[in-house]
Short mmCIF file of C-alpha atoms in Angstrom, two decimals:
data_model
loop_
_atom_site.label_atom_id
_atom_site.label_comp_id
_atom_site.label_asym_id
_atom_site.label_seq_id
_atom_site.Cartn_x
_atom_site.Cartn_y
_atom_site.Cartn_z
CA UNK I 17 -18.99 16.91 -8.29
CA UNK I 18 -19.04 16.27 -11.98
CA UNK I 19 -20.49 12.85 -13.41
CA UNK I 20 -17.38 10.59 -14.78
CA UNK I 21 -16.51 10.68 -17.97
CA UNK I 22 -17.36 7.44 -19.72
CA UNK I 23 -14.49 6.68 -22.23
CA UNK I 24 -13.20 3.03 -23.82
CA UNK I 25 -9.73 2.12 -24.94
CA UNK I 26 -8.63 2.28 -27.48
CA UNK I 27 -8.08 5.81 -27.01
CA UNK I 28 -7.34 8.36 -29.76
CA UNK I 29 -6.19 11.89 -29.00
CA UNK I 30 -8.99 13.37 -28.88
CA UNK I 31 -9.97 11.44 -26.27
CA UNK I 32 -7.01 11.88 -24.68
CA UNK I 33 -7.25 15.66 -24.94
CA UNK I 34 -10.22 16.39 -23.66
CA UNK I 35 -8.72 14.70 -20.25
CA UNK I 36 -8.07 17.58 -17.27
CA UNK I 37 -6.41 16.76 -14.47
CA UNK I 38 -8.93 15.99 -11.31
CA UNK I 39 -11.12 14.59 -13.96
CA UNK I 40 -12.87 11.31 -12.38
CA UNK I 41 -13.24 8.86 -15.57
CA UNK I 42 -14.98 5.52 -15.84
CA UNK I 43 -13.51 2.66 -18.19
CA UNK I 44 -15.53 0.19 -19.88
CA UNK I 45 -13.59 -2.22 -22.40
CA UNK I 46 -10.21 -3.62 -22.16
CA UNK I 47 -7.50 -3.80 -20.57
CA UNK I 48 -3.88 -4.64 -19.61
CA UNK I 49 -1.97 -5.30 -16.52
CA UNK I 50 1.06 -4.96 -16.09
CA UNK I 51 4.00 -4.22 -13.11
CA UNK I 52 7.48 -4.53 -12.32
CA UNK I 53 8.76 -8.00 -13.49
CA UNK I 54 6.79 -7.84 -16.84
CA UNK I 55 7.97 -4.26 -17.77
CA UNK I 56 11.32 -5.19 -17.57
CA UNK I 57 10.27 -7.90 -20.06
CA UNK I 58 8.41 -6.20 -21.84
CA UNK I 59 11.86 -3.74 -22.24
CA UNK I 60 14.05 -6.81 -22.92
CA UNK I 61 11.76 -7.92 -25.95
CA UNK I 62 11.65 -4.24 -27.32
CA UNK I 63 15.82 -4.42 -27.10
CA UNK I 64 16.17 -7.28 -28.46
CA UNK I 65 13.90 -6.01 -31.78
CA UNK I 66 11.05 -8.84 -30.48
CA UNK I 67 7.04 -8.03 -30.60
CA UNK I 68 5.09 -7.40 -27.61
CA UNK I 69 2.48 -9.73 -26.16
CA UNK I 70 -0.09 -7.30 -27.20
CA UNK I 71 -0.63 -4.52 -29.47
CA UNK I 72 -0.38 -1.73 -27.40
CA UNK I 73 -1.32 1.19 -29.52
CA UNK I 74 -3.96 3.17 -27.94
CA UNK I 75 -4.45 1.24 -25.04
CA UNK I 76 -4.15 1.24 -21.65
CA UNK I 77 -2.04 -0.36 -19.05
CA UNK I 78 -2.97 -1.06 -15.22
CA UNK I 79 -0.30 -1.20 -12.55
CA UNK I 80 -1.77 -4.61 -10.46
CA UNK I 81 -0.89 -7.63 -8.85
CA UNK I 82 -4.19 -8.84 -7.76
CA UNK I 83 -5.00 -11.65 -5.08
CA UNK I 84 -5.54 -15.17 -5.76
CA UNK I 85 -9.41 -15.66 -7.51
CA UNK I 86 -11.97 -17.25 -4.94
CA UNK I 87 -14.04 -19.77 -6.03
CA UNK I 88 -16.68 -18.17 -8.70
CA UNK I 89 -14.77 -15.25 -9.21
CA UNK I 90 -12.47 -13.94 -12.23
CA UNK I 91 -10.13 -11.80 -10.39
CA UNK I 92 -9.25 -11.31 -6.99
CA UNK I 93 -8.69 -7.97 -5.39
CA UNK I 94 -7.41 -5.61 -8.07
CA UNK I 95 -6.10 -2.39 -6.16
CA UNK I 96 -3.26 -0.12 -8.17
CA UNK I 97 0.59 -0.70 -7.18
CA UNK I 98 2.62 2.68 -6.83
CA UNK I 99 3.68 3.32 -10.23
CA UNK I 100 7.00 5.26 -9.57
CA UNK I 101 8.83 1.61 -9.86
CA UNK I 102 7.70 2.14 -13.50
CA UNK I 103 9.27 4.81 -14.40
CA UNK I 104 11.94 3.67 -16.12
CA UNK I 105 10.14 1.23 -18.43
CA UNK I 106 6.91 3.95 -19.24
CA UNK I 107 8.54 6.37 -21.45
CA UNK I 108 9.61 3.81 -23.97
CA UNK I 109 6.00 2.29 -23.89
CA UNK I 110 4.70 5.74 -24.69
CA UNK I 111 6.64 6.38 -27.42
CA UNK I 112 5.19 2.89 -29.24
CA UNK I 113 1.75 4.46 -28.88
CA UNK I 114 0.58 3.58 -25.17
CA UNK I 115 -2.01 6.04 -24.23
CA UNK I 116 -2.91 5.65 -20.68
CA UNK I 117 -1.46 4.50 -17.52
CA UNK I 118 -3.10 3.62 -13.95
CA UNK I 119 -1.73 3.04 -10.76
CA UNK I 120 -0.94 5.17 -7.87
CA UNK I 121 1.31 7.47 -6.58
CA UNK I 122 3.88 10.07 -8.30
CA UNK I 123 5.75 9.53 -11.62
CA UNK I 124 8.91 11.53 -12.29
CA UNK I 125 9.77 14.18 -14.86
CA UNK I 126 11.01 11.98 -17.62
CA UNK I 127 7.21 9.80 -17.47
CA UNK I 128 5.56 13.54 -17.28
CA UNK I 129 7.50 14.80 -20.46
CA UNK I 130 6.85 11.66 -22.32
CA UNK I 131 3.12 11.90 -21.66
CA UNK I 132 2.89 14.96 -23.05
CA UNK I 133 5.12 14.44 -25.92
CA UNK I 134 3.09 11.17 -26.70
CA UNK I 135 -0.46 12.98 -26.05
CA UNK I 136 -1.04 10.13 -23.26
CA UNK I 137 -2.28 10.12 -19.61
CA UNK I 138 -1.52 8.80 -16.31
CA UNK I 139 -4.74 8.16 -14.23
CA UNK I 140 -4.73 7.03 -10.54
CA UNK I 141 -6.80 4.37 -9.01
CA UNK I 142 -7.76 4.45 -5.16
CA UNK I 143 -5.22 3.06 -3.36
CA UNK I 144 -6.42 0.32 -1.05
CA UNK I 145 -10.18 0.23 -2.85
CA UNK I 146 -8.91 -3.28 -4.39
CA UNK I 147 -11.98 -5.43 -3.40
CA UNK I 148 -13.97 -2.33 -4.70
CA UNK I 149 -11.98 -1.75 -7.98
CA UNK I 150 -12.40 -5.82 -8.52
CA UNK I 151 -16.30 -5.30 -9.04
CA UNK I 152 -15.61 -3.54 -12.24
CA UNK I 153 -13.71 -6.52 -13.62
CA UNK I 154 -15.75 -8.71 -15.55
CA UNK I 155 -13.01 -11.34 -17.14
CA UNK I 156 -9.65 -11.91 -16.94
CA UNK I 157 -7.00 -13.80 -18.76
CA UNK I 158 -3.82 -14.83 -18.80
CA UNK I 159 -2.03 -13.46 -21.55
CA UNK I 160 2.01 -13.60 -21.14
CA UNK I 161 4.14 -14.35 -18.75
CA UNK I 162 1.87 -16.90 -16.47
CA UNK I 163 5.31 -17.79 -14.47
CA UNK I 164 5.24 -14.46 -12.70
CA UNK I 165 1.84 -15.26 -11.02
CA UNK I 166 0.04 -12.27 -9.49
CA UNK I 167 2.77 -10.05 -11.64
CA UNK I 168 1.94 -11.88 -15.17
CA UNK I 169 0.43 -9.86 -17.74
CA UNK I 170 -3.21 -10.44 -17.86
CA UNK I 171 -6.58 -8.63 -20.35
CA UNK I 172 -8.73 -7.42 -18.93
CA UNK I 173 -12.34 -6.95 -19.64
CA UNK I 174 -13.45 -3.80 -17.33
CA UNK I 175 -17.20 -2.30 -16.80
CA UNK I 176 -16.89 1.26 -15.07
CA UNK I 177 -13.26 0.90 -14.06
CA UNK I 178 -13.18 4.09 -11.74
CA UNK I 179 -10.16 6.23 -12.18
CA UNK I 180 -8.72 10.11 -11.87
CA UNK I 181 -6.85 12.18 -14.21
CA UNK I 182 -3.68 12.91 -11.97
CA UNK I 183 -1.29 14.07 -15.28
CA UNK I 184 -3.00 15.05 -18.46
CA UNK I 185 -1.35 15.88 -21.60
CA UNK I 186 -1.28 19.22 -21.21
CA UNK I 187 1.18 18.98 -18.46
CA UNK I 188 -1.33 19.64 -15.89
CA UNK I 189 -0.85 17.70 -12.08
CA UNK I 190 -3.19 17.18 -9.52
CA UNK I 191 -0.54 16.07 -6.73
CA UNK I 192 1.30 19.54 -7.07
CA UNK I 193 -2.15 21.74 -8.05
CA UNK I 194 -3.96 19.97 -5.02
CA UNK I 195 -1.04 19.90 -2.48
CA UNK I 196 -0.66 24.22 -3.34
CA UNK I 197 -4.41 24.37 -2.96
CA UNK I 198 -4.56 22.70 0.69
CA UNK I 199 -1.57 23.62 2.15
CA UNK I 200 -1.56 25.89 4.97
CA UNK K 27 3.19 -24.84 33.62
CA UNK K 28 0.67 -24.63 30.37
CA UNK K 29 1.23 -26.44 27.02
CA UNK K 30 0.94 -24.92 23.82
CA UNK K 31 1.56 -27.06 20.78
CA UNK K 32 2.99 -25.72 17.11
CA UNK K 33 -0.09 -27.16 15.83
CA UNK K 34 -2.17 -24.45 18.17
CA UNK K 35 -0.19 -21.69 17.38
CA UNK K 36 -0.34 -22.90 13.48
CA UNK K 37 -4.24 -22.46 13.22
CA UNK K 38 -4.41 -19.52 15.55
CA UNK K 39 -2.11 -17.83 13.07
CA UNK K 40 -3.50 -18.98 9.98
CA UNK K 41 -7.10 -17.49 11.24
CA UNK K 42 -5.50 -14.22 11.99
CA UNK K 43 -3.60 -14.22 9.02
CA UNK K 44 -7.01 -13.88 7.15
CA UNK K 45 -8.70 -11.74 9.51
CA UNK K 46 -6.74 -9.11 9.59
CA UNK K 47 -6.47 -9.15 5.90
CA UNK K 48 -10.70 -8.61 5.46
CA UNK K 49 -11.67 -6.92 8.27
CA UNK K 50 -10.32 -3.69 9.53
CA UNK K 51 -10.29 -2.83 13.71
CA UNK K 52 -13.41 -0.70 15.00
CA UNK K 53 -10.77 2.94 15.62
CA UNK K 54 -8.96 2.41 12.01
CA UNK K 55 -12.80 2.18 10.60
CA UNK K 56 -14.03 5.29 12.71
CA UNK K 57 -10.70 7.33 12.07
CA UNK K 58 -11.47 6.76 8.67
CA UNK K 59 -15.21 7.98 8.85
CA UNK K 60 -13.97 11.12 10.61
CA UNK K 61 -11.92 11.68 7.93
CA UNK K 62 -14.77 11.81 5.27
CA UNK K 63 -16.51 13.71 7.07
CA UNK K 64 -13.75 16.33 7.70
CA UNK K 65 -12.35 16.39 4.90
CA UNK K 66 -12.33 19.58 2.86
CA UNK K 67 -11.53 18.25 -0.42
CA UNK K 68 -14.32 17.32 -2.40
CA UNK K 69 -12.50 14.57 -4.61
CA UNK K 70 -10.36 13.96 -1.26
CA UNK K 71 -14.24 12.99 0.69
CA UNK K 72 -14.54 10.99 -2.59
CA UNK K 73 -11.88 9.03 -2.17
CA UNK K 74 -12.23 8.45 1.66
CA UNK K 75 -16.05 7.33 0.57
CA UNK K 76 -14.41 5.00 -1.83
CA UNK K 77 -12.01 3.78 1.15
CA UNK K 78 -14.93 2.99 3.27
CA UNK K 79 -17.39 1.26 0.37
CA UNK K 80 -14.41 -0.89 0.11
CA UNK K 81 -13.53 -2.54 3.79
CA UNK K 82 -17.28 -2.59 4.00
CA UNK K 83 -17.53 -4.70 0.82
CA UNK K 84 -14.03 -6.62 1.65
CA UNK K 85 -15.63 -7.35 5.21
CA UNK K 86 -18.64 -8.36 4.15
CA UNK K 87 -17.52 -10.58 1.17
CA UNK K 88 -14.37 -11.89 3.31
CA UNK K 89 -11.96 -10.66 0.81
CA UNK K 90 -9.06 -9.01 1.06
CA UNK K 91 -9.64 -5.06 1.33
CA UNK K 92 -6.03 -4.64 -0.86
CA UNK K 93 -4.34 -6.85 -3.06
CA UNK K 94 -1.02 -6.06 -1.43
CA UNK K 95 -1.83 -8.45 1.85
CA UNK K 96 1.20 -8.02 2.87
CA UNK K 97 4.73 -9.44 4.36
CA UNK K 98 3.70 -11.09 7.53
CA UNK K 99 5.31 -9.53 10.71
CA UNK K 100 4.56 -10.91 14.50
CA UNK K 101 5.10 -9.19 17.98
CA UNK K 102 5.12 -11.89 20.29
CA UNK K 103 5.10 -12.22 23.92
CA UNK K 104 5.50 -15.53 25.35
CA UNK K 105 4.99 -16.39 28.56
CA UNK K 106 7.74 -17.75 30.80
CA UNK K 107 5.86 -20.05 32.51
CA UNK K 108 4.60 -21.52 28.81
CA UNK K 109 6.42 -25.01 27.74
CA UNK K 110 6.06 -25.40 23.95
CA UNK K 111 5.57 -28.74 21.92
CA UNK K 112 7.60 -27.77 19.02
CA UNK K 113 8.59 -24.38 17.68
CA UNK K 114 7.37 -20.89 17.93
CA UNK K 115 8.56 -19.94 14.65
CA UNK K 116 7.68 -23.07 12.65
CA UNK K 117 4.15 -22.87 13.95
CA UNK K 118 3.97 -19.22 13.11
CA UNK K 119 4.74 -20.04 9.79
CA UNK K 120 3.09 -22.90 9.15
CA UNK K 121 -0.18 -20.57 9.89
CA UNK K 122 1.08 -18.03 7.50
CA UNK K 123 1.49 -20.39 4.45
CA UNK K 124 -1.89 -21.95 5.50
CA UNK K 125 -3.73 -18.71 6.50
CA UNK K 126 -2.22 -17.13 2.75
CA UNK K 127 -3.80 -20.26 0.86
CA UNK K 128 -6.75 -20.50 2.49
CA UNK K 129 -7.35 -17.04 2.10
CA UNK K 130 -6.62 -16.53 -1.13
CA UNK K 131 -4.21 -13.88 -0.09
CA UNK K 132 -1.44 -12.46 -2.15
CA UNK K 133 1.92 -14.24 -1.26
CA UNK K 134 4.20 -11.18 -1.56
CA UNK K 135 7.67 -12.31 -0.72
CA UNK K 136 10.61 -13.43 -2.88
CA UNK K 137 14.61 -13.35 -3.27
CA UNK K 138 16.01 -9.50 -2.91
CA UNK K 139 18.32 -10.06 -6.32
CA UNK K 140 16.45 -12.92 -8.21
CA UNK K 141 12.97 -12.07 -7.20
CA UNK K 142 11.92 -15.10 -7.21
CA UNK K 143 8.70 -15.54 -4.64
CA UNK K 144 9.08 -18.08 -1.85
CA UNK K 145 5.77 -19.24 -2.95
CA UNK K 146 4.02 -19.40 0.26
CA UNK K 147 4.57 -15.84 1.97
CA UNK K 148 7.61 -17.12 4.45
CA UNK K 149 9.29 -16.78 6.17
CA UNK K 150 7.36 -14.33 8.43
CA UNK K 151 9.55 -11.64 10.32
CA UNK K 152 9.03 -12.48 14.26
CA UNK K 153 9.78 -10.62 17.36
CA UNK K 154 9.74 -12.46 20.31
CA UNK K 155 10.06 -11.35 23.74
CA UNK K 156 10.13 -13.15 27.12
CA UNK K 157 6.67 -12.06 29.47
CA UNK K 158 5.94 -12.88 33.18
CA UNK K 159 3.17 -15.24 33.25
CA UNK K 160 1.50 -18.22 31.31
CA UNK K 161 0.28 -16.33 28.02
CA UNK K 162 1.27 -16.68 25.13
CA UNK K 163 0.12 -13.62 22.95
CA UNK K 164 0.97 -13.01 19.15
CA UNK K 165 0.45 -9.76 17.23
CA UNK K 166 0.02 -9.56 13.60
CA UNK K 167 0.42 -6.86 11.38
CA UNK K 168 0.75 -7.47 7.58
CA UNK K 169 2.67 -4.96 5.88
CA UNK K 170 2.43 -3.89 2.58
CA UNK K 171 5.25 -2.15 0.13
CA UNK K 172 3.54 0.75 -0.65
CA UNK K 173 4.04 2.52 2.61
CA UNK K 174 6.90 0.23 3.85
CA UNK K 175 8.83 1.86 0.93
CA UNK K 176 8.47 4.98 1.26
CA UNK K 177 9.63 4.55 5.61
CA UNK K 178 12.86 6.13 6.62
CA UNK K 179 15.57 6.01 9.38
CA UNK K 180 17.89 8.63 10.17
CA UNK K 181 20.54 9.04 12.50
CA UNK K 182 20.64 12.75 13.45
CA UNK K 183 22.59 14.74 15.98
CA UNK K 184 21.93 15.45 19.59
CA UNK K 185 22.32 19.33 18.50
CA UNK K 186 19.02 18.49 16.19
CA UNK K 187 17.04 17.71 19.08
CA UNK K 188 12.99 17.52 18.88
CA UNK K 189 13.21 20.11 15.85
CA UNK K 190 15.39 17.87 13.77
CA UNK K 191 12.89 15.07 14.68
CA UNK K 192 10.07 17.40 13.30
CA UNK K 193 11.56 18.42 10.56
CA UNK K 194 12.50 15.12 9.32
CA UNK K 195 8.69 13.39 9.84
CA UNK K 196 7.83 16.80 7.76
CA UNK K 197 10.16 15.86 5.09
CA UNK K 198 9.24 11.96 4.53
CA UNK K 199 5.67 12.82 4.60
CA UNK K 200 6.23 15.16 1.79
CA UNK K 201 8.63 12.79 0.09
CA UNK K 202 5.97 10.00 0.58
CA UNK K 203 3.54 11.89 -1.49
CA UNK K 204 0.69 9.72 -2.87
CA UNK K 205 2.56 6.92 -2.78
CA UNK K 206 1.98 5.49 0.98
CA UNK K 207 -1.52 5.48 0.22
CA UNK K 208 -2.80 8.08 2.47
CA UNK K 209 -4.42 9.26 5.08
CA UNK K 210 -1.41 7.08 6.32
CA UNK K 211 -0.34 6.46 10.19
CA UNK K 212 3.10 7.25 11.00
CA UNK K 213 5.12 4.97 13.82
CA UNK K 214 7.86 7.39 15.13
CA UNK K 215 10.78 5.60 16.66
CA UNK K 216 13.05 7.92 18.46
CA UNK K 217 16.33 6.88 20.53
CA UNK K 218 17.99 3.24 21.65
CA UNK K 219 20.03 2.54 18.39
CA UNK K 220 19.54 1.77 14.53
CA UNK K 221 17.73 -1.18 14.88
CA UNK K 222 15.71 -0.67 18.15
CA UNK K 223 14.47 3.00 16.79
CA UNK K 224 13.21 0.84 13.52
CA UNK K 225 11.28 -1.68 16.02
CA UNK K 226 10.18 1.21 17.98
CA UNK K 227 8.34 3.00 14.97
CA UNK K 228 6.99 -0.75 14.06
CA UNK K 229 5.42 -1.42 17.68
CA UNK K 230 4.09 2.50 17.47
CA UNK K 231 1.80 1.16 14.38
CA UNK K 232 0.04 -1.40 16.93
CA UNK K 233 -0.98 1.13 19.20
CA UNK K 234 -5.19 2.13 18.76
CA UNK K 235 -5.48 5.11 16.45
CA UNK K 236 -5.99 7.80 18.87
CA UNK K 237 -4.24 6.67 21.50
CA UNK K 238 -1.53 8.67 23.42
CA UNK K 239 1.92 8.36 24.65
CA UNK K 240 1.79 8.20 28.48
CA UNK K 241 4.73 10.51 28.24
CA UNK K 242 2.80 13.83 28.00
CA UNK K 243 5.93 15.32 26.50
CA UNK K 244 5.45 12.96 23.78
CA UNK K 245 1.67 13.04 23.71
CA UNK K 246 2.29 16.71 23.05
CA UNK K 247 4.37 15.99 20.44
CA UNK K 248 2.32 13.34 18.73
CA UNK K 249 -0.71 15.99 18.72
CA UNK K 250 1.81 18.81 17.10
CA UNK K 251 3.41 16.59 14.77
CA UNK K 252 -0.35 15.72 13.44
CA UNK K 253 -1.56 19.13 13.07
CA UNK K 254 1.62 19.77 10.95
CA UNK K 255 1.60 16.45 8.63
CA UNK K 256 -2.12 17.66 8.00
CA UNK K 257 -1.08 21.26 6.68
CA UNK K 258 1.05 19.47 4.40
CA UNK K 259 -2.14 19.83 1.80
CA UNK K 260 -1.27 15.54 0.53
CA UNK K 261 -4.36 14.41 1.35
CA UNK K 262 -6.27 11.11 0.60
CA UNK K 263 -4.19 8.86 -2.02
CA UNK K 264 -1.76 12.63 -2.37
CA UNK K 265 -5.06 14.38 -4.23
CA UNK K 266 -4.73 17.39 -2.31
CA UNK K 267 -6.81 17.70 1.36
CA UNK K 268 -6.39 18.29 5.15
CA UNK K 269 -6.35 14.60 5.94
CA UNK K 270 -3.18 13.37 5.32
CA UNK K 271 -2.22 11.26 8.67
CA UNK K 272 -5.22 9.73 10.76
CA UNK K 273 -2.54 9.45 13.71
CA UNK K 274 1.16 9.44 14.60
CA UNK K 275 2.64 7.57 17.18
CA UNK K 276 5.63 7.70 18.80
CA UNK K 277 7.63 5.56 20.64
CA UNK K 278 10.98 6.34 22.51
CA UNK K 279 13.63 4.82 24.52
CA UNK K 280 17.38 5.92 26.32
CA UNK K 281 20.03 6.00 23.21
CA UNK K 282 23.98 6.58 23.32
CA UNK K 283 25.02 10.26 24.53
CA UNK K 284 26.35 10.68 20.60
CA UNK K 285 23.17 9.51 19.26
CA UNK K 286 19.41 10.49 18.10
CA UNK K 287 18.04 7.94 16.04
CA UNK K 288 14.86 8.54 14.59
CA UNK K 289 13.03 5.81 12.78
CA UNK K 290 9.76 6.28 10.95
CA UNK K 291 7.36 3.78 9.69
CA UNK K 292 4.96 4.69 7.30
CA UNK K 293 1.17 2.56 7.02
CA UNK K 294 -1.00 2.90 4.80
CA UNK K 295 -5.22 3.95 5.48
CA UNK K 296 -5.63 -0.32 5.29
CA UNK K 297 -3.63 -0.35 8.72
CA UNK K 298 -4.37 -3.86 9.20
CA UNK K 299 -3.74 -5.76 12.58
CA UNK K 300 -5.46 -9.01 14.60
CA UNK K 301 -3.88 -10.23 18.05
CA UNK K 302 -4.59 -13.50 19.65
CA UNK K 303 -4.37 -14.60 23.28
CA UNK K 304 -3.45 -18.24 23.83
#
């Protein structure tokens, strides 16, 4: 198989073009986190004309809730959250410039349209690899939202975060191109 | 008569409570392997390698394999001839709030409207049932969303029969997707009523991956209804592959003469479960 391709928010679309689907990628630089409780208030501060806790142009969101740190550690493990409970925040976040989404799991046609209206890309973690995926984290902070505990927005700082292109911006799938391939 | 204090059951708990969320059973790990090996996909066999780097890391680190660790369900069988100092429950989750401290585990649970989180993982969901003898033995399984979610129950008609079971395991599984996680396990409940056909499917998930009904009807089934998740083409984590389920299991029991309830509990590949004897 291919090498990854090394790539670091945040991304332009260039980058984000030359992204296929079944493409294995590794992320060094920052990121965000981000899941169901702080989307919707992330939303509610869009609606109500209000600035986001970060600038998010370019960048690149992670769907996590992450363990409790142990002693000496900076995160605990990080696995993605199925990002289908997202669905109906992501759109909106792509249209202010959000590049890249991770998590796991299907999205639904409105998330696929936006990402290739907004030249963005929704990558997949491995499900379950959270002790694994918590190597690559190297620092992590607290940066809205520290009520909502595992579910508060957090940065960051990620080494070789491994990920796959499931929908690039060219429309392209890897559920429904590698379902057709092995189905029998 | 034996003796078996809240304070016993509290520590036994709170042990397997972090156990089960670091270290996976010996036949989930092997299914697993088998899986990588099989499996035709190469990003699918890169994905299962990733799966196994990561228990093997979680284990040998003691931390928890996923983030999701979990709401904290309990099959217990209690012993008649047991007297208990205190209660069953409280003990159980006194163990889960300590065992989900102590363990740095994620504490997962909170209000259905408000969602706001209890804080300390409780309450635990607990089924107790009434054994011959002086044992008092409690199974844990914790059970994340990701799969939970995408579980279904159906009541379908007699006229359905074993084809309408088929065809609607063949339908959540392709429903499921990616989501669940896979190569998932599917508990199949079939018969009693609503809420015994959802216990059914649960108690199916605690059964050794490879195991068989006893019922060689059902054993059949089990082995057909594998093959046929497995053409599905999902694959590990919904990538596209041959390994889709590691195992199905089902489970089934008398219903009414209008009935066919069929339950089905999805679980993810981190198909996490500890038991204790006390």
């Amino acid at each position: 198989m291919a090498d990854a391709i090394k790539i670091t928010p945040p991304f332009t679309d260039e980058v984000v073009e030359n992204l296929k689907v079944g493409d294995r990628v590794s992320i060094t630089g920052v990121i965000y986190t981000a899941r169901d409780s702080a989307h919707k208030r992330l939303i509610e501060l869009l609606e109500k004309g209000e600035e986001l806790p970060f600038d998010i142009k370019g960048q690149v969101i992670y769907y996590v809730g992450p363990t409790p740190a142990r002693p000496g550690e900076v995160i605990g493990s990080a696995g993605p959250t199925t990002s289908g409970r997202m669905d109906a925040y992501t759109p909106q976040l792509l249209d202010l410039g959000l590049k890249c989404v991770v998590g796991k799991g299907q999205r639904n046609e409105e998330v696929l349209d936006s990402l290739k209206k907004n030249k963005a890309v929704y990558m997949a973690a491995v499900g379950g690899a959270a002790a694994l995926v918590a190597k690559s984290i190297k620092k992590a902070e607290v940066i809205a939202y520290d009520d909502l505990g595992p579910e508060a927005i957090r940065r960051l700082e990620v080494e070789d975060f491994p990920a796959i292109v499931v929908n690039d911006c060219h429309g392209g799938d890897l559920f429904k191109e590698g379902v057709e391939k092995y189905k029998r | 008569m034996k003796t078996i204090s809240e304070n016993t059951i509290s520590d036994a708990v709170r042990e397997l409570c972090i156990e089960a969320a670091t270290k996976l059973d010996e036949d989930v790990k092997a299914a697993i392997k088998n899986a990588a090996e099989t499996e035709e996909s190469p990003l699918g066999r890169d994905v299962l390698k990733q799966i196994v780097d990561n228990y093997e890391l979680a284990e040998e680190k003691g931390a928890p394999m996923c983030q999701d660790t979990g709401i904290a369900v309990f099959f217990v069988e209690l012993g008649r001839d047991i007297k208990l100092e205190g209660s069953l429950e409280e003990g159980i989750n006194q163990g889960v709030r300590r065992g989900y401290e102590d363990g740095y585990l994620r504490k997962s649970v909170c209000d259905p409207f408000s969602r706001k989180n209890t804080g300390d993982n409780t309450p635990a969901i607990i089924h107790t049932t009434v054994v011959e003898g002086d044992t008092l033995k409690i199974k844990f399984a914790p059970k994340g969303a990701g799969s939970e979610n995408m579980s279904q129950l159906r009541m379908l008609k007699p006229a359905q029969g074993v084809e309408g079971v088929k065809d609607f395991v063949y339908e959540a599984v392709k429903t499921a997707g990616g989501n669940p996680c896979p190569p998932i396990v599917l508990g199949i409940g079939i018969g009693g009523n609503f809420e015994k056909s959802a216990i059914l499917s649960k108690k199916a998930l605690l059964r050794k991956i490879g195991s068989k009904n006893s019922d060689p009807e059902l054993a059949a089934l089990e082995a057909e209804l594998l093959i046929g998740v497995n053409k599905l083409g999902i694959g590990p984590m919904g990538f596209g592959g041959i390994k889709t389920a590691l195992a199905i299991h089902v489970e089934s029991a008398p219903c009414h003469i209008a009935s066919l309830p069929v339950a089905i509990n999805v679980q993810c590949h981190a198909d996490r479960h500890k038991e204790v004897e006390l």
